[in-house]
Coordinates of C-alpha atoms and ligand atoms in Angstrom, one line a residue:
X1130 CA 49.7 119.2 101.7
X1131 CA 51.7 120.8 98.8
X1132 CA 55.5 119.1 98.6
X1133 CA 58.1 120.8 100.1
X1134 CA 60.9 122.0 97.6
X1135 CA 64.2 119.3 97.8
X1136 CA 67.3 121.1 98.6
X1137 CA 69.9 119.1 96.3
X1138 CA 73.2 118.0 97.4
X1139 CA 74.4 121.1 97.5
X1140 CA 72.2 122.6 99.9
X1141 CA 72.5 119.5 102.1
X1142 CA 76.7 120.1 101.9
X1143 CA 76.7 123.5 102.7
X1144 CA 74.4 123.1 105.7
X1145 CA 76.0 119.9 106.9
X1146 CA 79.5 121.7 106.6
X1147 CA 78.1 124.7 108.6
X1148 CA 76.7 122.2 111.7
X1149 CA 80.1 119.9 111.5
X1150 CA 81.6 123.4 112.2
X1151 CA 79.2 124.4 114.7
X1152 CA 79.2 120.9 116.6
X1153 CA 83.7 120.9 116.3
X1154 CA 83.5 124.7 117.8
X1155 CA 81.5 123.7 120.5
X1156 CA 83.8 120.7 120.8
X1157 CA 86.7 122.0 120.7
X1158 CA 86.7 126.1 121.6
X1159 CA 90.2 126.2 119.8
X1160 CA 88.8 125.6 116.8
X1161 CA 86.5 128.9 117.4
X1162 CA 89.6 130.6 118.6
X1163 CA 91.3 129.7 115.2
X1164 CA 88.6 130.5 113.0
X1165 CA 88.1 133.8 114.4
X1166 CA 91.9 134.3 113.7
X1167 CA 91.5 133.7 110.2
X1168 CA 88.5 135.8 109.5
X1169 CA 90.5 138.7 110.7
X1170 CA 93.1 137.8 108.7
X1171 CA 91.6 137.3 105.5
X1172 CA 89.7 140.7 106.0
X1173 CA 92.6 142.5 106.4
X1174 CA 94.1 140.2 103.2
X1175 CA 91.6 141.5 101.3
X1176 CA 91.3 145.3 102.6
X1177 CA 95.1 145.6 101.5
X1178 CA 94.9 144.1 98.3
X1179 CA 91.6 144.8 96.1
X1180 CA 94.0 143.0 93.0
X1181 CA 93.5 139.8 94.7
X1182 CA 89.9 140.4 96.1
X1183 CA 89.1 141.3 92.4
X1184 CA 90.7 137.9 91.1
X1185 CA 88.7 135.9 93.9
X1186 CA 85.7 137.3 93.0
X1187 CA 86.4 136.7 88.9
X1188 CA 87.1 133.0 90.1
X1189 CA 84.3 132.7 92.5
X1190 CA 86.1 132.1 95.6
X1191 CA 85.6 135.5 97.4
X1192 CA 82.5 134.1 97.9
X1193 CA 83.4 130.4 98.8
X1194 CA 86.0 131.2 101.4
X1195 CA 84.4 132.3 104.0
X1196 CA 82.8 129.1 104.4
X1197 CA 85.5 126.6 103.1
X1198 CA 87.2 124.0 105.1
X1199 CA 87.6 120.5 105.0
X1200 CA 87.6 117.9 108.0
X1201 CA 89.2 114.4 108.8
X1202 CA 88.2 110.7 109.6
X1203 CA 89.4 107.8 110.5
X1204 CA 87.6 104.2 109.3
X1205 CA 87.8 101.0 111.0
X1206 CA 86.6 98.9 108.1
X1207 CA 85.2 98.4 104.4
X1208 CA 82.0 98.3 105.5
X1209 CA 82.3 101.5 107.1
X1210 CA 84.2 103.3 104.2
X1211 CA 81.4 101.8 101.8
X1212 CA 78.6 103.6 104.0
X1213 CA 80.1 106.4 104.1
X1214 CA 80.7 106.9 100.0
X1215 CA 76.9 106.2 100.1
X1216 CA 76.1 109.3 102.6
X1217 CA 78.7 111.3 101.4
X1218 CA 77.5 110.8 97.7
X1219 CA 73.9 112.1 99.1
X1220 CA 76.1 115.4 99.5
X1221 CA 77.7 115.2 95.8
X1222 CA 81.0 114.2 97.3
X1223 CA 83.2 112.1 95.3
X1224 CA 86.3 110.1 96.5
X1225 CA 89.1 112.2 94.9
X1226 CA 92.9 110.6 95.0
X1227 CA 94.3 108.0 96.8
X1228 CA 96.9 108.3 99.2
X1229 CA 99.1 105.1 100.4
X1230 CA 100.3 106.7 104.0
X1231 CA 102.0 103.2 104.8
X1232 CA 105.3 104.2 103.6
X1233 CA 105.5 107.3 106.1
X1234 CA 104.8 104.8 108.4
X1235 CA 101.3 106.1 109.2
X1236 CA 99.1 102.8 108.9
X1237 CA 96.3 104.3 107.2
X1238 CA 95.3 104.7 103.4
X1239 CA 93.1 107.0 102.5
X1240 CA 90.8 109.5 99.8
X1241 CA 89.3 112.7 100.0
X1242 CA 85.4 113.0 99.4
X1243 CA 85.2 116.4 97.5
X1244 CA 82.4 118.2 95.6
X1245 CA 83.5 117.8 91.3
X1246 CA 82.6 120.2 88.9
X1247 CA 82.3 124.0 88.7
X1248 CA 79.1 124.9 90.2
X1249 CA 79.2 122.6 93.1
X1250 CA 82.2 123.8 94.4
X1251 CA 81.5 127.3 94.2
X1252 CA 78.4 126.1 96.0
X1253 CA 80.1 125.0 98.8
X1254 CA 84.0 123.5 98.7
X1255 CA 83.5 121.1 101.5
X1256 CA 86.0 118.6 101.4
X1257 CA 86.4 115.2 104.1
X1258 CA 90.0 113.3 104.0
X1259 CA 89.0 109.7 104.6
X1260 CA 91.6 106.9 105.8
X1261 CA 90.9 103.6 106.2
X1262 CA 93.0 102.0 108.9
X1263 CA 95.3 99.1 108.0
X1264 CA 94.5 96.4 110.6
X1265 CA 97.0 94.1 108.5
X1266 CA 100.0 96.4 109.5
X1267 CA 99.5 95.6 113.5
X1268 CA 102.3 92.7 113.5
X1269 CA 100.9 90.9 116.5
X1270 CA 98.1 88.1 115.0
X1271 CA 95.9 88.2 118.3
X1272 CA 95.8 91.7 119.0
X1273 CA 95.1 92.2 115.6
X1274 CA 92.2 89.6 115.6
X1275 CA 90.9 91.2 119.0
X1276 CA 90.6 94.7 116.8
X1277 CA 88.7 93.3 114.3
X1278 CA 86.6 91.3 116.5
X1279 CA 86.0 95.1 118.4
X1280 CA 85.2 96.6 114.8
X1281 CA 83.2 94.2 113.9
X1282 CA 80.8 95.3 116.6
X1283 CA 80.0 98.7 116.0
X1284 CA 77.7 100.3 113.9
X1285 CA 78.6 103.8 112.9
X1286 CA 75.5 105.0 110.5
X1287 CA 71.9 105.0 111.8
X1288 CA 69.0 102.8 110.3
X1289 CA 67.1 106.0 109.4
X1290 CA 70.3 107.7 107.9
X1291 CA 70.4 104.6 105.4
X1292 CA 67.2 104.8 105.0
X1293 CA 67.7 108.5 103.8
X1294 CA 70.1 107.2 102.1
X1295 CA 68.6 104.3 99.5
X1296 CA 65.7 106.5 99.2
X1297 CA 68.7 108.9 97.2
X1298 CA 70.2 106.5 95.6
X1299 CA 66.7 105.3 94.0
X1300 CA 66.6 108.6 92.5
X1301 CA 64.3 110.1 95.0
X1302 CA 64.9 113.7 95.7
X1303 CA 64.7 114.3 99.7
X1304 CA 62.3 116.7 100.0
X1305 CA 63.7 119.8 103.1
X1306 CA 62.5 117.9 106.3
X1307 CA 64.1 114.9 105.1
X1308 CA 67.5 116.8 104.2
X1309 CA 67.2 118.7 107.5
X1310 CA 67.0 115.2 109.4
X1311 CA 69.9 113.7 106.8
X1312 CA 72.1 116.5 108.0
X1313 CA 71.0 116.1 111.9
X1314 CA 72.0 111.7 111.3
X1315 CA 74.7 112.3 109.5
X1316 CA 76.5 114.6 112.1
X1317 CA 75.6 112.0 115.1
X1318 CA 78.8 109.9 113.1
X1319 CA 81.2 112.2 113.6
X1320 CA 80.6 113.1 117.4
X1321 CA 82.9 113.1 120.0
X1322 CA 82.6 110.7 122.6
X1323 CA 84.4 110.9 126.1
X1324 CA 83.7 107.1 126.9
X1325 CA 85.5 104.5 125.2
X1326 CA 84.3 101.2 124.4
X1327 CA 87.0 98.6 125.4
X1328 CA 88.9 98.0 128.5
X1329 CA 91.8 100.2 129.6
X1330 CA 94.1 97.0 128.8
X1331 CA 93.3 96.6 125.6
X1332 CA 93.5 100.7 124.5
X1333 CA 97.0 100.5 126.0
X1334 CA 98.0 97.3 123.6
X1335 CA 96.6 99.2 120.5
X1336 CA 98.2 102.4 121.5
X1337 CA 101.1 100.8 121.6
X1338 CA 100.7 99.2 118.0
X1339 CA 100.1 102.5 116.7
X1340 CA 98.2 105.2 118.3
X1341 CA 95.9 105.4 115.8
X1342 CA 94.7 102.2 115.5
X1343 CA 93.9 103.0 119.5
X1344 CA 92.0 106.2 118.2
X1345 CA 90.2 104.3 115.5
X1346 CA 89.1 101.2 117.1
X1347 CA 88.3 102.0 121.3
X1348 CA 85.4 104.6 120.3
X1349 CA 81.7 104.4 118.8
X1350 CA 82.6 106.0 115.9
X1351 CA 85.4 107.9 113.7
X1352 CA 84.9 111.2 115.4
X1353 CA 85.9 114.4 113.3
X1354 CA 89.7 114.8 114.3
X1355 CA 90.2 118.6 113.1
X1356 CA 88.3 120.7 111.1
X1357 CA 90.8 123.3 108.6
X1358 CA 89.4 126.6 107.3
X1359 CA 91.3 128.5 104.3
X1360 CA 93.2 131.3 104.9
X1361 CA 94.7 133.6 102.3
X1362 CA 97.8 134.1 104.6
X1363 CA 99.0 131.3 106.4
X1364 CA 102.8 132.8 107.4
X1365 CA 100.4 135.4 109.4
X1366 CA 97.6 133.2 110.8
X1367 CA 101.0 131.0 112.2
X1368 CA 102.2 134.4 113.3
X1369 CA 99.3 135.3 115.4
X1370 CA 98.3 131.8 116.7
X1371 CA 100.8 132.6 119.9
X1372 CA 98.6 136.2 120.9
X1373 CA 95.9 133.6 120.7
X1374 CA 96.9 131.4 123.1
X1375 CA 97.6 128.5 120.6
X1376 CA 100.9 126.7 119.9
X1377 CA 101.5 125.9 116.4
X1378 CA 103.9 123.2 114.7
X1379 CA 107.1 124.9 113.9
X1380 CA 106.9 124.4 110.1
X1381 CA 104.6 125.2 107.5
X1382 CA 103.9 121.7 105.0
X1383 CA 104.0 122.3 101.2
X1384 CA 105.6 124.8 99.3
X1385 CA 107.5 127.7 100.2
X1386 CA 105.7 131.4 100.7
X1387 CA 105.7 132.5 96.7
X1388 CA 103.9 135.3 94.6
X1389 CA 101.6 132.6 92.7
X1390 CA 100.5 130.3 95.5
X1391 CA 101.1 126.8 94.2
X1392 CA 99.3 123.7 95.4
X1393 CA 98.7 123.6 99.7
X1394 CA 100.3 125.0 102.4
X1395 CA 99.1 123.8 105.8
X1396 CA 100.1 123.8 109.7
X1397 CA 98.8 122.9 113.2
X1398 CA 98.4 123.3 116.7
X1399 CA 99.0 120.2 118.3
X1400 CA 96.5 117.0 119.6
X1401 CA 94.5 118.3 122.8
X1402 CA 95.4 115.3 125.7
X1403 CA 91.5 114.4 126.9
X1404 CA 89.7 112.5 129.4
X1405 CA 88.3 109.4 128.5
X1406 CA 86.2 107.0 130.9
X1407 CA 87.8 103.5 130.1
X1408 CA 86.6 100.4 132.4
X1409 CA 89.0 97.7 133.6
X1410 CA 88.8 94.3 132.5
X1411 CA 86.5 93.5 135.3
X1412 CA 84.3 96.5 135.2
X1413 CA 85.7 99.2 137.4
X1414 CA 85.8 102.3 136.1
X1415 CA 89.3 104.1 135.0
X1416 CA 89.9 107.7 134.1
X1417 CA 92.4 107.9 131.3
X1418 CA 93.1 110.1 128.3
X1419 CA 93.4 110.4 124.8
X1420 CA 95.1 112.5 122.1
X1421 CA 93.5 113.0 118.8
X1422 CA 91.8 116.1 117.8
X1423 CA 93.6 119.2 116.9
X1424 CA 93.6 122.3 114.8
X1425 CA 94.8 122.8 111.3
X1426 CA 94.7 126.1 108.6
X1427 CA 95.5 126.1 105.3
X1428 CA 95.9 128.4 102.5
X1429 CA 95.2 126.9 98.8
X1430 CA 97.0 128.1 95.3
X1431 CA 96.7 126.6 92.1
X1432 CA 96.4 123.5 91.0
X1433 CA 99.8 121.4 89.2
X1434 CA 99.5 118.9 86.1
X1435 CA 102.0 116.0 86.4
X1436 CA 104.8 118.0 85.6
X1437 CA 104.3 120.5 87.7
X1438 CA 103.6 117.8 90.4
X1439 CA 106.7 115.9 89.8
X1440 CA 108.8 119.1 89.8
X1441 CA 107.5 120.0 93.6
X1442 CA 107.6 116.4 94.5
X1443 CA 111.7 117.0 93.2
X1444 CA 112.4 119.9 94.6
X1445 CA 110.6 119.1 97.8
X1446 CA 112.5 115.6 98.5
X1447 CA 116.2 117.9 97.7
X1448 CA 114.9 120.5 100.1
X1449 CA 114.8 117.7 102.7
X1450 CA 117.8 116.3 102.1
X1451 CA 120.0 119.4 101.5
X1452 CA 118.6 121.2 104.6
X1453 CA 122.2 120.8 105.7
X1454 CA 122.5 122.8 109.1
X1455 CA 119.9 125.7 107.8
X1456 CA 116.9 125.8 108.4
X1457 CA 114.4 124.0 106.7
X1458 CA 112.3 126.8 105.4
X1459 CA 115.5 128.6 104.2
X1460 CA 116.9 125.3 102.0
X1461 CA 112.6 124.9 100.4
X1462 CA 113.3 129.0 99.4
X1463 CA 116.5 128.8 98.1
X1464 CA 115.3 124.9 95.9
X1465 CA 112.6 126.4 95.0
X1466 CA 113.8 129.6 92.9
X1467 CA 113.7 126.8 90.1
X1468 CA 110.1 126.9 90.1
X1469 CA 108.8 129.8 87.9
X1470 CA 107.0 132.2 90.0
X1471 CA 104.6 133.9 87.6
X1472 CA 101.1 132.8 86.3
X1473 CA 102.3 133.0 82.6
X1474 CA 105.6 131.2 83.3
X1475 CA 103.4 128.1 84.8
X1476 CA 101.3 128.3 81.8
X1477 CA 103.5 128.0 79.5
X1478 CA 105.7 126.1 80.6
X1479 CA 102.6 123.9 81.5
X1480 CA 103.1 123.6 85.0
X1481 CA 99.6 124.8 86.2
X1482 CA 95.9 124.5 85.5
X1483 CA 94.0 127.0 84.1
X1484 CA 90.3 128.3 83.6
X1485 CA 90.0 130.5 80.3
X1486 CA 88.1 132.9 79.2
X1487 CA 87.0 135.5 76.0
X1488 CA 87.7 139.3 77.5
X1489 CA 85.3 141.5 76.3
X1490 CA 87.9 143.5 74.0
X1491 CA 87.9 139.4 72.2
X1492 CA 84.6 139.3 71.6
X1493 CA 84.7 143.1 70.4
X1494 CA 87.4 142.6 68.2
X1495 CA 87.4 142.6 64.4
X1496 CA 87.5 138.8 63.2
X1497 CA 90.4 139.9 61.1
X1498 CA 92.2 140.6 64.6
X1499 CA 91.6 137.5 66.2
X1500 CA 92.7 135.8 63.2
X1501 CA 96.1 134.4 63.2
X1502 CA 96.5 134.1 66.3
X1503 CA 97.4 131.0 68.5
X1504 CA 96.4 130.7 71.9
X1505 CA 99.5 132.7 73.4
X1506 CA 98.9 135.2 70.8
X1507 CA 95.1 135.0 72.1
X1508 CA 96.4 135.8 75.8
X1509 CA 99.0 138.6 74.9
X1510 CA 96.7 140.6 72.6
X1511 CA 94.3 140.7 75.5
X1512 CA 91.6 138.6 73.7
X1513 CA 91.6 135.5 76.1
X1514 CA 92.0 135.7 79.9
X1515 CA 93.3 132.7 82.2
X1516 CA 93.0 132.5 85.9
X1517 CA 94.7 129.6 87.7
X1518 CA 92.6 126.3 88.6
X1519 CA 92.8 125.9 92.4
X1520 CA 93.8 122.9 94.0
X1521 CA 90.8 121.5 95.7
X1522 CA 93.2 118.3 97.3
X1523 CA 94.9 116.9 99.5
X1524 CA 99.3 116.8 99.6
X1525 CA 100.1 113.0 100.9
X1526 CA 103.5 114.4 102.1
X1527 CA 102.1 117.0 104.0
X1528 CA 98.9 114.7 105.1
X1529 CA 101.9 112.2 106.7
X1530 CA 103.5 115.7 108.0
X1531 CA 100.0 116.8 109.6
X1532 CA 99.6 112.6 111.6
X1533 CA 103.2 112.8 112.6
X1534 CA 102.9 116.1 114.3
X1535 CA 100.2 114.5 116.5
X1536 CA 101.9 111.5 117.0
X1537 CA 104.2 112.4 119.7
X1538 CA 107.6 111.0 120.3
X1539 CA 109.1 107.9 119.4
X1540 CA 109.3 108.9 115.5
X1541 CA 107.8 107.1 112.1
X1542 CA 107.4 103.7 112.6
X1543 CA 108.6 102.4 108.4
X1544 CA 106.3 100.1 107.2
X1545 CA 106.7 98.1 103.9
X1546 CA 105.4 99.5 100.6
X1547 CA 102.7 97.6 98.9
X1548 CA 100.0 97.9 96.8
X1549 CA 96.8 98.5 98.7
X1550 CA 94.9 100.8 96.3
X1551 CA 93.0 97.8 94.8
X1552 CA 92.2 96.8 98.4
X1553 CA 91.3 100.1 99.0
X1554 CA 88.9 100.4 96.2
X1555 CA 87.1 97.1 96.9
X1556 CA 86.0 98.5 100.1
X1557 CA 85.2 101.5 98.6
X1558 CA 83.0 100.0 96.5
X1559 CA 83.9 102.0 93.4
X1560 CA 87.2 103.3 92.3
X1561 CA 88.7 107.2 93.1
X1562 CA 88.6 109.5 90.5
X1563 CA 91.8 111.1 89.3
X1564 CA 92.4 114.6 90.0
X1565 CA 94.6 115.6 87.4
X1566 CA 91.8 114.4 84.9
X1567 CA 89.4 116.2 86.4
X1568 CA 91.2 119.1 86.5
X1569 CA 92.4 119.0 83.4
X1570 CA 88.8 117.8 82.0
X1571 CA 88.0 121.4 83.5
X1572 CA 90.6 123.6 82.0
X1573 CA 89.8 121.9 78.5
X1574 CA 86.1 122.7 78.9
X1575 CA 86.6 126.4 79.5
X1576 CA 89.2 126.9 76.8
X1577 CA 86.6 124.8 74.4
X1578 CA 84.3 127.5 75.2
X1579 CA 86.2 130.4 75.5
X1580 CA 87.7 130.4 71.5
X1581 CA 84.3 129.2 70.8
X1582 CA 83.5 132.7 72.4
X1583 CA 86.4 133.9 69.9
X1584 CA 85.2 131.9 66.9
X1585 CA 88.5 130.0 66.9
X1586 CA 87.2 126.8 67.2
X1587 CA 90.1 125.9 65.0
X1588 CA 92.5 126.0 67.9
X1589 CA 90.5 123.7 69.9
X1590 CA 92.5 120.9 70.3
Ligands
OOG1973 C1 94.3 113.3 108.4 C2 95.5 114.1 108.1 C3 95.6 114.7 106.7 C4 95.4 117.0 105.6 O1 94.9 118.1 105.6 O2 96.3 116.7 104.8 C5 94.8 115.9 106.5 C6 94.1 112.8 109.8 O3 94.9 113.1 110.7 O4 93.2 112.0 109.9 O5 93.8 116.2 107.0
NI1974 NI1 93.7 118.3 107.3

């Protein structure tokens, strides 16, 4: 029998983001709801405004978006955020970031397994924020002992999907059938199920530690809590949601509505209450419920070096605090007028990311034209072209924003700031990668090539 062709880890992402979409819609027909909302939306986006259709398709998202989103789970324990970097990585996702959510008094830390590089994420952007729950933060010693015990237990990852998975990691290529049955193993992880797997008693001690310690430890596995496709105009997706029958949170996370989207901008419909079958401690059965999955949309913009990072993170924290009696999304508009608003003002004040590029006139040009020239000079004489890195990440302010909203009443519980990211990375198994390197590694790379393209090599830094 002749070998069947291997898809690569690309194939095997894009079709494992399709049937994690497919499995939430049938799941949760919200989700369907919300998705169809922002495929009208996007049309019409793109119908009124062939400028920015033309710059999605020079940056190869026009094709991307359609099929972009990016899902959450919550982990129980190392050994269960170590297999799933290992399956994951069978994908060519990469833990990206790490976000300490303990001071916003969600017990969780967390990473987001993203695609790296170019090519795979034009392939397919799929993106899963990971937390790891922080047993250590439940202040009672037995109930937190009885948690581990339950964790201890389960099993979230089939043999056979770990057998998949050392045959990657050998350097095997799986061959179609193989990735086919990867993606159909992989997705039995992330299932919902309706039974739980501890006593009513003990559910109600954990929910009342934290309810997400009850959401991560009383089930077989760390079911998908909300699946977020990307819209190009979130102020009108959270418009529409009402004619759609769905409630969203009152406020947008992230940055204000702007002319050159910066960074995220994210919102919600709140947890759907569900039936659960719990038992009692002697066997009986009880009917209870459980809040956890919900529906999220997000629109991306570009992507901010550190000093555009710390100037949101500043103007952010005085929005909050100067809110005053107005309302909030007035006080982020008005504090955020001191954050230039046009692509060239982000460059160079070096606020953004950029991908660059030789313009045909550049490459046409008399070498006597080009020469002289710095990079701005490049850019203004219409030689080199720039188009703004997005941010392919995650906000930890607006991830704390997103598990509050679902959190119901009662308000942040504060815990104490430590340092868990070398925890975190031990049970990882490897460290995170740094996202302002990589984006950074990336913007260096195409302005390498692009004078290269100019033969001004000499302004390569
Ligand atoms: C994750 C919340 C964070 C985002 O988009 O920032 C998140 C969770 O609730 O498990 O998904
Ligand atoms: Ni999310």
């Amino acid at each position: 029998m002749a070998p069947v062709p291997s898809p690569g880890p690309d194939a095997i992402r894009l079709a494992f983001s399709r049937a994690m979409s497919a499995m939430y819609r049938s799941e949760v027909p919200q989700y369907g709801t919300l998705l169809d909302l922002v495929r009208d939306v996007n049309a019409a986006v793109l119908d009124a405004d062939p400028a920015l259709r033309a710059h999605l398709a020079r940056t190869g998202e026009l094709e991307r978006i359609g099929d972009e989103r990016h899902g959450a789970i919550r982990l129980g324990t190392a050994a269960e955020l170590s297999d799933i970097r290992r399956v994951f990585a069978v994908m060519g996702m990469e833990p990206v970031g790490y976000y300490d959510l303990a001071a916003a008094g969600v017990p969780v830390h967390s990473t987001a397994f993203r695609p790296v590089g170019d090519t795979a994420l034009a392939a397919c952007p799929f993106r899963v924020f990971t937390s790891l729950i922080r047993l250590e933060l439940i202040e009672d010693p037995e109930l937190r002992a009885r948690a581990a015990a339950i964790l201890a237990r389960r099993q979230i990852v089939s043999p056979r999907l770990m057998a998949l998975v050392a045959r990657h990691e050998a350097g095997d290529a799986l061959d179609s059938h193989e990735g086919a049955e990867f993606v159909a193993e992989a997705l039995e992880i992330f299932r919902w199920h309706s039974a739980a797997t501890v006593d009513f008693d003990i559910y109600r001690q954990l929910h009342a530690a934290h309810r997400l310690i009850a959401d991560v430890v009383c089930f077989r596995g760390p079911h998908i809590n909300h699946l977020t496709p990307r819209t190009l105009d979130i102020d009108r997706v959270q418009a529409l949601m009402p004619a759609r029958g769905i409630t969203p949170k009152e406020t947008i996370e992230g940055p204000p509505p702007r002319r050159c989207p910066i960074l995220l901008r994210q919102t919600s419909f709140k947890a759907l209450e569900e039936a659960i079958a719990f038992t009692s401690p002697d066997g009986a059965p009880v009917a209870g419920h459980h809040t956890a999955r919900f529906g999220e949309i997000e629109q991306r913009g570009a992507a901010l070096t550190e000093a555009g990072r710390m100037l949101y993170d500043r103007l952010l924290a005085h929005a909050r605090a100067n809110a005053g009696g107005r309302p909030y999304d007035q006080a982020l508009r008005d504090v955020f007028t001191a954050f230039p608003d046009t692509w060239d003002g982000l460059r160079r004040q070096g606020l953004a990311f950029f991908r660059y590029a030789a313009t045909p006139a550049g490459r046409a040009a008399d070498a006597a034209d080009r020469d002289g020239l710095d990079v701005d000079g490049l850019i203004d004489a219409g030689f080199l072209a720039c188009d703004p890195l997005v941010y392919e990440d995650f906000l930890p302010v607006s991830a704390a924003g997103i598990f509050q909203s679902n959190l119901g009443g009662g308000g942040p519980q504060a815990y104490r700031p430590s340092d868990a990211r070398a925890a975190f990375e031990a049970a990882l198994g490897r460290p995170v990668l740094n996202e302002l390197d990589l984006y950074a590694t990336q913007q260096a790379a195409s302005l390498r090539q692009a004078l290269a393209d100019l033969d001004r090599s000499d302004l390569a830094a």
